[in-house]
mmCIF file of C-alpha atoms in Angstrom:
data_model
loop_
_atom_site.group_PDB
_atom_site.id
_atom_site.type_symbol
_atom_site.label_atom_id
_atom_site.label_comp_id
_atom_site.label_asym_id
_atom_site.label_seq_id
_atom_site.Cartn_x
_atom_site.Cartn_y
_atom_site.Cartn_z
ATOM 1 C CA MET A 1 -57.207 -0.799 85.913
ATOM 2 C CA ASN A 2 -54.849 0.652 88.482
ATOM 3 C CA TRP A 3 -56.724 0.210 91.768
ATOM 4 C CA SER A 4 -54.378 2.336 93.849
ATOM 5 C CA LEU A 5 -54.920 5.245 91.455
ATOM 6 C CA PHE A 6 -58.680 4.638 91.607
ATOM 7 C CA CYS A 7 -58.625 4.727 95.421
ATOM 8 C CA VAL A 8 -56.753 8.021 95.517
ATOM 9 C CA VAL A 9 -59.010 9.610 92.915
ATOM 10 C CA TYR A 10 -62.100 8.253 94.720
ATOM 11 C CA LEU A 11 -60.989 9.739 98.047
ATOM 12 C CA ILE A 12 -60.617 13.149 96.446
ATOM 13 C CA ALA A 13 -63.843 12.878 94.433
ATOM 14 C CA VAL A 14 -65.948 11.661 97.358
ATOM 15 C CA THR A 15 -64.738 14.459 99.602
ATOM 16 C CA VAL A 16 -65.491 17.147 97.045
ATOM 17 C CA THR A 17 -68.823 15.682 95.921
ATOM 18 C CA MET A 18 -70.130 15.099 99.436
ATOM 19 C CA GLY A 19 -69.067 18.594 100.435
ATOM 20 C CA ILE A 20 -70.852 20.177 97.494
ATOM 21 C CA PHE A 21 -74.028 18.162 98.115
ATOM 22 C CA ILE A 22 -74.064 18.894 101.861
ATOM 23 C CA VAL A 23 -73.503 22.622 101.356
ATOM 24 C CA ALA A 24 -76.256 22.694 98.720
ATOM 25 C CA ALA A 25 -78.631 20.878 101.082
ATOM 26 C CA LEU A 26 -77.885 23.263 103.926
ATOM 27 C CA ILE A 27 -78.314 26.335 101.727
ATOM 28 C CA THR A 28 -81.675 25.137 100.413
ATOM 29 C CA GLY A 29 -83.003 24.483 103.925
ATOM 30 C CA PHE A 30 -82.677 20.710 104.211
ATOM 31 C CA ASN A 31 -80.905 20.816 107.560
ATOM 32 C CA ASP A 32 -82.373 17.712 109.236
ATOM 33 C CA ILE A 33 -79.974 14.873 109.948
ATOM 34 C CA ALA A 34 -81.915 12.533 107.644
ATOM 35 C CA HIS A 35 -81.474 14.897 104.713
ATOM 36 C CA ILE A 36 -77.772 15.319 105.416
ATOM 37 C CA LEU A 37 -77.286 11.541 105.525
ATOM 38 C CA ILE A 38 -79.177 11.099 102.263
ATOM 39 C CA VAL A 39 -77.060 13.654 100.407
ATOM 40 C CA ALA A 40 -73.882 12.209 101.936
ATOM 41 C CA ILE A 41 -74.783 8.744 100.632
ATOM 42 C CA LEU A 42 -75.675 10.247 97.245
ATOM 43 C CA GLY A 43 -72.288 11.956 97.194
ATOM 44 C CA MET A 44 -70.568 8.639 97.866
ATOM 45 C CA LEU A 45 -72.468 6.959 95.041
ATOM 46 C CA VAL A 46 -71.967 9.765 92.526
ATOM 47 C CA ALA A 47 -68.223 9.792 93.202
ATOM 48 C CA ILE A 48 -67.778 6.198 91.985
ATOM 49 C CA PRO A 49 -68.333 6.909 88.253
ATOM 50 C CA GLU A 50 -66.360 10.136 88.589
ATOM 51 C CA ALA A 51 -63.401 8.253 90.010
ATOM 52 C CA LEU A 52 -63.662 5.528 87.379
ATOM 53 C CA PHE A 53 -63.684 8.103 84.587
ATOM 54 C CA PHE A 54 -60.742 10.121 85.871
ATOM 55 C CA SER A 55 -58.623 7.133 86.891
ATOM 56 C CA LYS A 56 -59.058 5.641 83.416
ATOM 57 C CA LYS A 57 -58.120 8.964 81.814
ATOM 58 C CA VAL A 58 -55.030 9.402 84.001
ATOM 59 C CA GLY A 59 -54.108 5.756 83.479
ATOM 60 C CA SER A 60 -54.297 6.125 79.713
ATOM 61 C CA ILE A 61 -52.140 9.253 79.816
ATOM 62 C CA THR A 62 -49.461 7.663 81.999
ATOM 63 C CA GLY A 63 -49.624 4.264 80.279
ATOM 64 C CA ASP A 64 -50.765 2.389 83.402
ATOM 65 C CA ASN A 65 -54.039 1.142 81.972
ATOM 66 C CA VAL A 66 -54.249 -2.646 81.980
#
């Protein structure tokens, strides 16, 4: 697997996922710092399989899969 591609995809995925989770938490009324930290950590964890999936797909398209 191309680790540099994975890192770039992970940086994009973690930013988007954490942003969506934090906005959803704030809209639903979970505005304590503990709740924000929990959804931020969840966003970081959910972004790992997303990044793996998309980096493998892009790697297979470009022929960089090892």
